[in-house]
Tab-separated table of C-alpha atoms and ligand atoms in Angstrom:
chain	number	residue	atom	x	y	z
A	1	MET	CA	80.137	104.819	112.302
A	2	GLU	CA	78.389	103.256	109.273
A	3	VAL	CA	80.230	100.445	107.442
A	4	LYS	CA	79.514	99.470	103.812
A	5	THR	CA	80.907	96.703	101.582
A	6	ILE	CA	82.767	97.949	98.527
A	7	ASN	CA	83.669	96.026	95.363
A	8	THR	CA	87.139	96.784	93.994
A	9	PHE	CA	87.204	94.126	91.299
A	10	ILE	CA	89.238	95.525	88.415
A	11	GLN	CA	87.103	95.058	85.271
A	12	PRO	CA	88.817	94.161	81.936
A	13	ASN	CA	89.795	97.332	79.968
A	14	GLN	CA	89.712	99.293	83.240
A	15	SER	CA	93.034	100.755	84.294
A	16	ALA	CA	93.350	100.436	88.012
A	17	THR	CA	93.283	103.661	89.998
A	18	PHE	CA	93.876	102.389	93.586
A	19	THR	CA	92.689	105.780	94.732
A	20	GLN	CA	90.553	104.521	97.613
A	21	ASP	CA	91.145	106.154	101.015
A	22	TYR	CA	93.139	103.401	102.703
A	23	ASN	CA	92.514	104.919	106.130
A	24	ARG	CA	88.855	104.086	105.698
A	25	VAL	CA	88.923	100.633	104.098
A	26	ALA	CA	89.632	97.223	105.568
A	27	LEU	CA	89.051	93.566	104.851
A	28	GLU	CA	86.423	91.828	106.974
A	29	ILE	CA	87.127	88.072	107.089
A	30	ILE	CA	84.974	85.453	108.827
A	31	GLY	CA	87.246	82.503	109.468
A	32	ARG	CA	86.929	78.752	109.412
A	33	ASN	CA	85.242	78.397	106.018
A	34	PRO	CA	86.679	75.556	103.918
A	35	LEU	CA	87.901	76.606	100.466
A	36	LYS	CA	87.295	74.652	97.276
A	37	GLY	CA	87.744	74.966	93.534
A	38	GLU	CA	90.342	76.574	91.281
A	39	VAL	CA	92.230	79.866	91.361
A	40	ARG	CA	94.202	81.316	88.432
A	41	ILE	CA	97.599	82.770	89.319
A	42	SER	CA	98.424	86.194	87.840
A	43	GLY	CA	101.632	87.397	86.204
A	44	ALA	CA	104.640	87.979	88.484
A	45	LYS	CA	104.912	91.443	90.083
A	46	ASN	CA	108.693	91.269	90.510
A	47	SER	CA	109.165	90.175	86.906
A	48	ALA	CA	106.796	92.788	85.491
A	49	LEU	CA	108.589	95.596	87.359
A	50	ALA	CA	112.051	94.618	86.084
A	51	ILE	CA	110.841	93.886	82.538
A	52	LEU	CA	108.966	97.209	82.314
A	53	ALA	CA	112.268	98.912	83.218
A	54	GLY	CA	113.907	96.671	80.581
A	55	THR	CA	111.646	98.019	77.831
A	56	LEU	CA	113.672	101.258	78.086
A	57	LEU	CA	116.570	99.341	76.475
A	58	CYS	CA	114.599	98.913	73.259
A	59	SER	CA	114.418	101.481	70.453
A	60	GLN	CA	111.309	99.856	68.970
A	61	GLU	CA	107.820	99.022	70.273
A	62	CYS	CA	107.246	96.071	72.641
A	63	ARG	CA	104.169	94.121	73.682
A	64	LEU	CA	103.997	92.552	77.150
A	65	THR	CA	101.274	90.084	78.103
A	66	ASN	CA	100.204	88.527	81.454
A	67	VAL	CA	101.028	91.847	83.149
A	68	PRO	CA	99.360	91.865	86.625
A	69	THR	CA	97.108	94.809	87.559
A	70	LEU	CA	98.781	95.968	90.749
A	71	LYS	CA	99.516	99.306	92.432
A	72	ASP	CA	103.301	98.862	92.013
A	73	VAL	CA	103.007	97.984	88.326
A	74	GLN	CA	100.783	101.002	87.684
A	75	PHE	CA	103.429	103.164	89.361
A	76	MET	CA	106.191	101.757	87.147
A	77	GLY	CA	103.990	102.609	84.156
A	78	GLN	CA	103.786	106.195	85.403
A	79	VAL	CA	107.589	106.349	85.813
A	80	LEU	CA	108.041	105.193	82.202
A	81	SER	CA	105.445	107.707	80.950
A	82	ALA	CA	107.266	110.488	82.832
A	83	LEU	CA	110.420	109.492	80.928
A	84	GLY	CA	108.630	109.914	77.586
A	85	VAL	CA	107.491	106.334	76.952
A	86	LYS	CA	104.035	105.780	75.388
A	87	ILE	CA	101.952	103.014	77.009
A	88	GLU	CA	98.619	101.503	75.984
A	89	GLN	CA	97.084	99.100	78.465
A	90	ASN	CA	94.301	96.673	77.665
A	91	GLN	CA	93.541	94.131	80.401
A	92	ASP	CA	96.870	92.286	80.986
A	93	VAL	CA	98.371	93.415	77.668
A	94	TRP	CA	100.705	96.439	77.630
A	95	ASP	CA	101.852	97.981	74.343
A	96	ILE	CA	104.957	100.022	75.077
A	97	ASP	CA	106.672	102.512	72.763
A	98	PRO	CA	110.045	103.549	74.293
A	99	ARG	CA	111.323	105.222	71.098
A	100	GLN	CA	110.709	108.704	72.573
A	101	LEU	CA	112.780	107.999	75.740
A	102	LYS	CA	114.186	111.478	76.102
A	103	ASP	CA	114.314	112.426	79.733
A	104	ALA	CA	117.109	110.849	81.766
A	105	GLN	CA	115.599	112.253	85.005
A	106	ALA	CA	113.243	109.890	86.867
A	107	PRO	CA	110.709	111.923	88.961
A	108	TYR	CA	111.290	111.816	92.758
A	109	GLU	CA	107.560	111.889	93.592
A	110	LEU	CA	107.165	108.539	91.781
A	111	VAL	CA	110.472	106.855	92.660
A	112	SER	CA	109.898	107.654	96.331
A	113	GLN	CA	106.695	105.598	96.212
A	114	LEU	CA	108.123	102.585	94.401
A	115	ARG	CA	111.612	101.300	95.252
A	116	ALA	CA	111.735	99.124	92.162
A	117	SER	CA	111.617	102.187	89.919
A	118	PHE	CA	115.333	102.561	90.745
A	119	PHE	CA	115.799	99.662	88.299
A	120	VAL	CA	115.433	102.176	85.411
A	121	ILE	CA	118.939	103.514	86.101
A	122	GLY	CA	120.743	100.721	84.179
A	123	PRO	CA	118.601	100.921	80.999
A	124	ILE	CA	118.556	104.758	80.896
A	125	LEU	CA	122.329	105.032	81.441
A	126	THR	CA	123.252	102.409	78.840
A	127	ARG	CA	120.773	103.816	76.276
A	128	LEU	CA	121.288	107.577	76.771
A	129	GLY	CA	124.778	107.659	78.342
A	130	VAL	CA	123.438	109.634	81.329
A	131	ALA	CA	120.851	108.999	84.050
A	132	HIS	CA	119.530	110.883	87.083
A	133	VAL	CA	117.519	108.636	89.419
A	134	PRO	CA	116.526	109.529	92.992
A	135	LEU	CA	117.766	107.191	95.716
A	136	PRO	CA	114.846	104.908	96.588
A	137	GLY	CA	115.364	105.174	100.370
A	138	GLY	CA	114.536	102.464	102.893
A	139	CYS	CA	111.193	100.733	103.465
A	140	ALA	CA	109.267	98.882	106.184
A	141	ILE	CA	111.386	95.730	105.878
A	142	GLY	CA	114.869	97.216	105.808
A	143	SER	CA	117.308	100.004	104.866
A	144	ARG	CA	117.711	98.492	101.375
A	145	PRO	CA	120.818	100.338	100.086
A	146	VAL	CA	121.717	100.368	96.357
A	147	ASP	CA	125.513	100.334	96.749
A	148	LEU	CA	125.857	97.097	94.745
A	149	HIS	CA	123.909	98.612	91.827
A	150	VAL	CA	126.154	101.700	91.852
A	151	ARG	CA	129.387	99.722	92.190
A	152	GLY	CA	128.375	97.547	89.224
A	153	LEU	CA	127.746	100.588	87.012
A	154	GLN	CA	131.038	102.174	88.103
A	155	ALA	CA	132.865	98.955	87.160
A	156	MET	CA	131.376	99.351	83.660
A	157	GLY	CA	132.900	102.812	83.333
A	158	ALA	CA	130.176	105.043	84.744
A	159	ASP	CA	130.912	108.200	86.694
A	160	VAL	CA	128.453	108.200	89.612
A	161	LEU	CA	127.817	111.207	91.840
A	162	ILE	CA	125.162	110.957	94.552
A	163	GLU	CA	123.979	114.455	95.396
A	164	HIS	CA	120.805	115.839	97.005
A	165	GLY	CA	119.347	112.336	97.143
A	166	VAL	CA	119.838	111.715	93.413
A	167	VAL	CA	122.178	109.194	91.780
A	168	ASN	CA	123.734	111.025	88.820
A	169	ALA	CA	125.450	108.584	86.483
A	170	SER	CA	127.165	109.258	83.149
A	171	VAL	CA	129.397	107.302	80.789
A	172	LYS	CA	133.004	108.350	81.583
A	173	GLY	CA	135.154	110.560	79.342
A	174	ASN	CA	134.521	110.500	75.614
A	175	LYS	CA	133.310	106.896	75.587
A	176	LYS	CA	129.831	106.670	74.084
A	177	ARG	CA	128.959	103.341	75.690
A	178	LEU	CA	129.454	101.532	78.996
A	179	GLN	CA	132.277	99.003	78.868
A	180	GLY	CA	132.027	95.259	79.586
A	181	ALA	CA	133.517	94.278	82.973
A	182	ASN	CA	134.001	91.411	85.409
A	183	ILE	CA	131.758	92.087	88.423
A	184	PHE	CA	131.674	90.022	91.621
A	185	LEU	CA	128.624	90.801	93.780
A	186	ASP	CA	129.283	90.802	97.548
A	187	TYR	CA	125.693	89.582	97.958
A	188	PRO	CA	123.501	87.899	95.273
A	189	SER	CA	121.185	90.923	95.174
A	190	VAL	CA	118.179	90.523	92.829
A	191	GLY	CA	118.001	94.217	92.010
A	192	ALA	CA	121.739	94.725	91.499
A	193	THR	CA	121.913	91.665	89.205
A	194	GLU	CA	119.000	93.067	87.165
A	195	THR	CA	120.508	96.587	86.952
A	196	ILE	CA	123.929	95.325	85.830
A	197	MET	CA	122.489	92.742	83.428
A	198	MET	CA	120.321	95.378	81.711
A	199	ALA	CA	123.149	97.942	81.549
A	200	ALA	CA	125.461	95.324	80.024
A	201	THR	CA	123.074	94.425	77.165
A	202	LEU	CA	124.024	97.631	75.247
A	203	ALA	CA	127.576	97.993	76.632
A	204	GLU	CA	130.715	97.512	74.563
A	205	GLY	CA	132.229	94.061	75.071
A	206	GLU	CA	131.545	91.269	77.528
A	207	THR	CA	130.327	91.545	81.109
A	208	ILE	CA	130.466	88.682	83.615
A	209	ILE	CA	128.421	88.872	86.820
A	210	GLN	CA	129.671	86.453	89.479
A	211	ASN	CA	127.719	85.521	92.638
A	212	ALA	CA	124.685	86.707	90.702
A	213	ALA	CA	121.118	86.296	92.003
A	214	GLN	CA	119.404	83.192	90.561
A	215	GLU	CA	115.721	84.022	91.101
A	216	PRO	CA	113.198	83.007	88.376
A	217	GLU	CA	112.529	86.719	87.818
A	218	ILE	CA	116.188	87.148	86.756
A	219	VAL	CA	115.727	84.367	84.188
A	220	ASP	CA	112.504	85.976	82.966
A	221	LEU	CA	114.236	89.361	82.520
A	222	ALA	CA	117.129	87.706	80.635
A	223	ASN	CA	114.686	85.809	78.383
A	224	PHE	CA	112.839	89.069	77.712
A	225	CYS	CA	116.092	90.878	76.765
A	226	ASN	CA	117.216	87.931	74.597
A	227	SER	CA	113.841	88.021	72.811
A	228	MET	CA	114.814	91.601	71.788
A	229	GLY	CA	118.207	90.424	70.488
A	230	ALA	CA	120.370	90.660	73.604
A	231	LYS	CA	123.102	88.058	74.245
A	232	ILE	CA	122.720	86.916	77.837
A	233	LYS	CA	123.831	83.468	79.022
A	234	GLY	CA	123.765	81.767	82.420
A	235	ALA	CA	120.749	83.529	83.953
A	236	GLY	CA	119.453	81.321	86.776
A	237	THR	CA	123.016	80.325	87.735
A	238	ASN	CA	125.491	82.299	89.883
A	239	THR	CA	127.479	83.381	86.813
A	240	ILE	CA	125.854	85.443	84.054
A	241	THR	CA	127.683	86.442	80.848
A	242	ILE	CA	126.399	89.296	78.666
A	243	GLU	CA	127.831	90.123	75.258
A	244	GLY	CA	126.890	93.745	74.567
A	245	VAL	CA	125.015	94.610	71.326
A	246	LYS	CA	124.443	97.975	69.578
A	247	SER	CA	120.627	97.977	69.744
A	248	LEU	CA	117.573	95.844	70.505
A	249	HIS	CA	114.455	95.162	68.430
A	250	SER	CA	110.757	94.829	69.245
A	251	THR	CA	109.279	91.775	70.941
A	252	ASP	CA	106.001	90.250	72.168
A	253	TYR	CA	106.692	88.720	75.586
A	254	ALA	CA	104.607	86.967	78.266
A	255	ILE	CA	105.499	87.523	81.948
A	256	ILE	CA	105.949	84.371	84.106
A	257	PRO	CA	103.362	83.427	86.782
A	258	ASP	CA	103.786	84.977	90.246
A	259	ARG	CA	105.423	82.273	92.412
A	260	ILE	CA	104.824	84.307	95.581
A	261	GLU	CA	101.101	84.748	94.876
A	262	ALA	CA	100.995	81.006	94.111
A	263	GLY	CA	102.855	80.187	97.350
A	264	THR	CA	100.412	82.394	99.270
A	265	PHE	CA	97.408	80.448	97.906
A	266	LEU	CA	99.106	77.093	98.626
A	267	VAL	CA	99.468	78.199	102.264
A	268	ALA	CA	95.822	79.416	102.320
A	269	GLY	CA	94.775	75.910	101.214
A	270	ALA	CA	97.057	74.260	103.809
A	271	ILE	CA	95.908	76.358	106.806
A	272	THR	CA	92.197	75.821	105.964
A	273	HIS	CA	92.766	72.130	105.161
A	274	SER	CA	91.278	72.780	101.701
A	275	PRO	CA	92.139	70.785	98.491
A	276	ILE	CA	92.234	73.852	96.206
A	277	THR	CA	93.804	73.856	92.730
A	278	LEU	CA	96.068	76.588	91.347
A	279	THR	CA	96.169	77.114	87.571
A	280	ALA	CA	98.535	79.066	85.282
A	281	VAL	CA	101.376	78.292	87.723
A	282	ASN	CA	105.005	77.187	87.214
A	283	HIS	CA	105.909	74.243	89.479
A	284	GLU	CA	109.703	74.649	89.054
A	285	HIS	CA	109.642	78.084	90.671
A	286	LEU	CA	107.926	76.728	93.786
A	287	ILE	CA	110.257	73.835	94.691
A	288	PRO	CA	111.599	75.383	97.945
A	289	VAL	CA	108.049	76.339	99.016
A	290	ILE	CA	106.530	72.915	98.228
A	291	ALA	CA	109.420	71.170	100.027
A	292	LYS	CA	108.640	73.136	103.216
A	293	LEU	CA	104.901	72.446	102.922
A	294	GLU	CA	105.640	68.726	102.703
A	295	GLU	CA	107.835	68.956	105.836
A	296	ILE	CA	104.819	70.533	107.583
A	297	GLY	CA	102.581	67.645	106.439
A	298	VAL	CA	100.912	69.139	103.351
A	299	LYS	CA	101.427	67.465	99.996
A	300	VAL	CA	101.155	69.364	96.700
A	301	ALA	CA	100.252	67.356	93.593
A	302	ARG	CA	101.074	68.323	90.001
A	303	GLU	CA	97.718	68.025	88.249
A	304	SER	CA	99.147	69.173	84.894
A	305	GLU	CA	102.081	71.097	83.418
A	306	THR	CA	100.610	74.332	84.791
A	307	SER	CA	98.370	73.361	87.717
A	308	LEU	CA	98.989	72.279	91.311
A	309	LYS	CA	96.608	70.819	93.913
A	310	VAL	CA	96.904	71.119	97.689
A	311	LEU	CA	96.459	67.770	99.503
A	312	PRO	CA	95.752	68.892	103.084
A	313	GLY	CA	97.248	67.084	106.098
A	314	GLU	CA	97.832	67.367	109.862
A	315	LEU	CA	100.114	70.365	110.400
A	316	ARG	CA	103.364	69.906	112.304
A	317	GLY	CA	106.054	72.487	113.090
A	318	THR	CA	109.359	72.825	111.205
A	319	ASP	CA	112.268	75.273	110.986
A	320	ILE	CA	112.656	77.824	108.198
A	321	GLU	CA	115.651	79.965	107.236
A	322	THR	CA	115.204	82.440	104.406
A	323	SER	CA	117.957	82.822	101.797
A	324	PRO	CA	118.421	83.800	98.118
A	325	HIS	CA	116.970	81.433	95.475
A	326	PRO	CA	117.002	78.452	95.319
A	327	GLY	CA	116.824	78.792	99.106
A	328	PHE	CA	113.527	79.496	100.941
A	329	PRO	CA	112.127	82.851	99.700
A	330	THR	CA	111.958	85.706	102.204
A	331	ASP	CA	108.732	86.793	100.431
A	332	MET	CA	107.020	83.643	101.807
A	333	GLN	CA	108.352	83.889	105.363
A	334	ALA	CA	105.374	85.766	106.874
A	335	GLN	CA	102.768	83.528	105.219
A	336	PHE	CA	104.514	80.395	106.559
A	337	MET	CA	104.727	81.935	110.014
A	338	ALA	CA	100.925	82.262	109.978
A	339	LEU	CA	100.675	78.551	109.054
A	340	LEU	CA	103.149	77.493	111.749
A	341	THR	CA	101.201	79.341	114.469
A	342	VAL	CA	98.605	76.526	114.235
A	343	SER	CA	101.016	73.651	113.479
A	344	GLU	CA	101.765	71.086	116.182
A	345	GLY	CA	105.041	71.719	118.075
A	346	ASN	CA	107.766	74.385	117.835
A	347	SER	CA	109.154	76.107	114.735
A	348	LEU	CA	112.211	78.361	114.504
A	349	ILE	CA	112.036	80.981	111.727
A	350	THR	CA	115.234	82.851	110.827
A	351	GLU	CA	115.004	85.855	108.468
A	352	THR	CA	118.458	86.396	106.903
A	353	VAL	CA	117.672	88.569	103.830
A	354	PHE	CA	116.030	91.666	105.356
A	355	GLU	CA	116.848	93.115	108.771
A	356	ASN	CA	113.315	94.229	109.724
A	357	ARG	CA	110.892	91.632	108.351
A	358	LEU	CA	109.245	90.248	111.501
A	359	ARG	CA	106.759	93.069	112.073
A	360	HIS	CA	103.800	90.742	111.438
A	361	VAL	CA	104.620	88.906	114.711
A	362	ALA	CA	102.888	91.503	116.901
A	363	GLU	CA	99.706	91.352	114.806
A	364	LEU	CA	99.638	87.532	114.779
A	365	LYS	CA	100.010	87.643	118.561
A	366	ARG	CA	96.885	89.851	118.678
A	367	MET	CA	95.128	86.810	117.135
A	368	GLY	CA	96.436	84.600	119.956
A	369	ALA	CA	99.634	83.265	118.353
A	370	ASP	CA	102.487	82.218	120.685
A	371	ILE	CA	105.686	83.696	119.176
A	372	LYS	CA	108.952	84.884	120.790
A	373	VAL	CA	111.351	87.070	118.773
A	374	LYS	CA	115.093	87.384	119.355
A	375	GLY	CA	117.013	89.391	116.791
A	376	ASN	CA	116.163	88.015	113.353
A	377	CYS	CA	114.728	84.775	114.791
A	378	ALA	CA	111.169	83.950	115.819
A	379	MET	CA	110.292	80.878	117.897
A	380	VAL	CA	106.707	79.837	117.098
A	381	ARG	CA	104.871	77.469	119.459
A	382	GLY	CA	101.890	75.932	117.681
A	383	ILE	CA	98.461	76.540	119.253
A	384	TYR	CA	95.109	74.828	118.589
A	385	ARG	CA	93.378	77.807	116.949
A	386	LEU	CA	93.768	81.547	116.293
A	387	SER	CA	90.954	83.957	117.145
A	388	GLY	CA	89.691	86.807	114.961
A	389	ALA	CA	90.807	90.367	115.909
A	390	PRO	CA	91.351	93.820	114.364
A	391	VAL	CA	94.895	93.823	112.930
A	392	MET	CA	97.115	96.231	110.939
A	393	ALA	CA	99.279	95.181	107.964
A	394	THR	CA	102.809	96.648	108.084
A	395	ASP	CA	104.139	95.575	104.679
A	396	LEU	CA	103.131	93.611	101.579
A	397	ARG	CA	103.811	90.023	102.679
A	398	ALA	CA	102.775	90.744	106.274
A	399	SER	CA	99.344	91.722	104.895
A	400	ALA	CA	99.080	88.365	103.101
A	401	ALA	CA	100.025	86.532	106.331
A	402	LEU	CA	97.224	88.295	108.242
A	403	VAL	CA	94.662	87.408	105.550
A	404	ILE	CA	95.782	83.750	105.707
A	405	ALA	CA	95.633	83.712	109.533
A	406	ALA	CA	92.136	85.231	109.411
A	407	LEU	CA	90.898	82.478	107.059
A	408	ALA	CA	91.721	79.909	109.786
A	409	ALA	CA	90.743	81.939	112.848
A	410	ASP	CA	87.625	81.693	114.987
A	411	GLY	CA	85.234	84.594	114.339
A	412	THR	CA	85.835	87.849	112.471
A	413	THR	CA	89.131	89.556	111.667
A	414	ILE	CA	89.388	93.130	110.374
A	415	VAL	CA	92.588	93.686	108.372
A	416	GLN	CA	93.648	97.320	107.824
A	417	GLY	CA	96.662	98.662	105.904
A	418	LEU	CA	95.407	97.386	102.520
A	419	GLN	CA	97.668	99.853	100.673
A	420	HIS	CA	100.316	97.186	101.265
A	421	LEU	CA	98.185	94.263	100.008
A	422	ASP	CA	97.142	96.029	96.793
A	423	ARG	CA	100.776	96.563	95.898
A	424	GLY	CA	101.296	92.871	95.232
A	425	TYR	CA	98.041	90.853	95.051
A	426	GLU	CA	95.650	91.196	92.080
A	427	ASN	CA	91.975	90.932	93.143
A	428	ILE	CA	92.908	88.740	96.132
A	429	GLU	CA	89.555	89.046	97.913
A	430	GLN	CA	87.610	88.182	94.727
A	431	LYS	CA	89.870	85.185	94.141
A	432	LEU	CA	89.405	84.009	97.758
A	433	ARG	CA	85.641	84.624	97.609
A	434	SER	CA	85.451	82.505	94.422
A	435	LEU	CA	87.039	79.715	96.502
A	436	GLY	CA	84.327	80.081	99.161
A	437	ALA	CA	86.021	82.405	101.663
A	438	LYS	CA	83.838	84.841	103.602
A	439	ILE	CA	85.815	88.018	102.852
A	440	ASN	CA	84.687	91.538	102.039
A	441	ARG	CA	86.383	94.900	101.548
A	442	ILE	CA	84.514	97.312	103.799
A	443	GLN	CA	84.577	101.089	103.932
A	444	TYR	CA	84.097	103.129	107.037
A	445	GLN	CA	81.711	106.041	106.373
A	446	SER	CA	82.214	109.047	108.701
B	1	EPZ	C1	113.737	91.938	95.281
B	1	EPZ	O1	114.074	93.098	96.047
B	1	EPZ	C2	112.215	91.820	95.376
B	1	EPZ	N1	111.618	93.034	94.865
B	1	EPZ	C3	111.802	91.635	96.841
B	1	EPZ	O2	110.395	91.400	96.879
B	1	EPZ	C4	112.475	90.395	97.398
B	1	EPZ	O3	112.183	90.294	98.763
B	1	EPZ	C5	114.007	90.519	97.221
B	1	EPZ	O4	114.336	90.747	95.837
B	1	EPZ	C6	114.733	89.261	97.669
B	1	EPZ	O5	114.245	88.145	97.014
B	1	EPZ	C7	111.533	93.192	93.513
B	1	EPZ	O6	111.968	92.399	92.715
B	1	EPZ	C8	110.859	94.436	93.051
B	1	EPZ	P1	117.881	92.402	96.968
B	1	EPZ	P2	115.549	93.731	95.950
B	1	EPZ	O7	118.618	93.452	96.219
B	1	EPZ	O8	116.058	93.588	94.569
B	1	EPZ	C9	120.824	94.019	100.349
B	1	EPZ	C10	108.175	91.635	97.643
B	1	EPZ	O9	107.663	91.321	98.728
B	1	EPZ	N2	121.385	94.901	99.297
B	1	EPZ	O10	118.094	90.993	96.580
B	1	EPZ	O11	115.511	95.061	96.550
B	1	EPZ	C11	119.408	94.453	100.746
B	1	EPZ	O12	119.413	95.490	101.672
B	1	EPZ	C12	109.554	92.319	97.601
B	1	EPZ	O13	107.667	91.416	96.534
B	1	EPZ	C13	122.490	95.670	99.574
B	1	EPZ	O14	123.018	95.635	100.687
B	1	EPZ	O15	116.318	92.716	96.927
B	1	EPZ	C14	118.821	93.174	101.302
B	1	EPZ	O16	119.167	93.033	102.640
B	1	EPZ	C15	110.052	92.710	98.948
B	1	EPZ	N3	122.965	96.495	98.607
B	1	EPZ	C16	119.492	92.114	100.442
B	1	EPZ	O17	120.634	92.715	99.831
B	1	EPZ	C17	122.394	96.571	97.350
B	1	EPZ	O18	122.853	97.343	96.493
B	1	EPZ	C18	118.577	91.560	99.345
B	1	EPZ	O19	118.161	92.615	98.536
B	1	EPZ	C19	121.276	95.769	97.082
B	1	EPZ	C20	120.773	94.934	98.071
């Protein structure tokens, strides 16, 4: 079977198509090459997805900048277009015209491919008084129900009927608008906080969300809505207050840097003992990640307001337990597991946020890692060195962990399952190659 290197760098002005045949492409990584230089961090995927849904709240045009070019973000664009929104994309700038939002029915064929598209239910319902959004269904890392989203909307006076896999929501009785309410979340869900916060911006009266999620992406969404004239206070704390307004006006808003992409590159620097510098990054958002790196023996220096430098060190094991922000992010668990496989001593990793997010263990073991799993815990015993092997990515962050492990492994690793990686990392192989990594996207020719 013939193998050829392909270049998937997304040129400026080129809208990404991601149409490659993922069964025939893989990353070929030759390990043990030191990295050096600078890497620019892209806009945050999980902010862009929520904020794109948030543009549906506005009855004027919006401009978003620092929008990452990712498979998931392209999908959200298609969901908005299917709802009647006009979008012009130029590099990382999106001009969005939601004035023609007419269809309250989000298309199943798109929602089924992108869980986050369920976030449109709040904005559509509060703007049009009715919304029909397919249930997103589970994914590789867990069952991921949306009961907290639905309960929040019901508390604000929505009638919700789930039928044939679709959540049908409408404003009750002869009320035109959703009503402010006091909502206590059983779990500080990121998505449910975002859905309720967006729905409340155009509701009548005041809404208070208690035990709200505090992630930086929640703050970014609130800042975006406030830049359109919304009245949201307390985002980033466990209590958010929203005073409903009649309508929102246009805005020009820049998405925050991606703290998970940044964390992934910090770990890539640590595992290869490379003093790389990250630019266009927000230090505040990375405090739990940097604290863990320092426990492992890797210092991270603030070079400027928006740049961080890895100061490599001897790697030693530590324990990690994922939890909602400001706890240790579940989206960094897999990448840190890769690092701890070659850190001196034992490390206990406990995944508390998602019930099925240890699937990368089997693939890391193919590279020689010594890991024992019991329930949602993984005991990692550090070894001297990983060895290259063919591995399969099972979900987005698992794919990043395998790329990181391959950078430090002896010999060549072939990483398949890139449909996961492209969902959340913009031009990752070009960025790594610019730092000196030996990494290529290869295509199998039949
Ligand atoms: C967001 O997912 C992120 N996705 C996830 O990132 C991230 O892992 C997660 O927050 C936690 O930080 C986006 O922002 C698009 P949750 P979300 O609602 O909103 C349970 C990545 O790698 N739950 O906070 O879906 C749920 O099952 C992705 O970029 C309910 O039980 O996360 C889970 O166990 C993966 N009922 C827990 O809460 C609900 O109604 C956390 O989910 C909602 C959630």
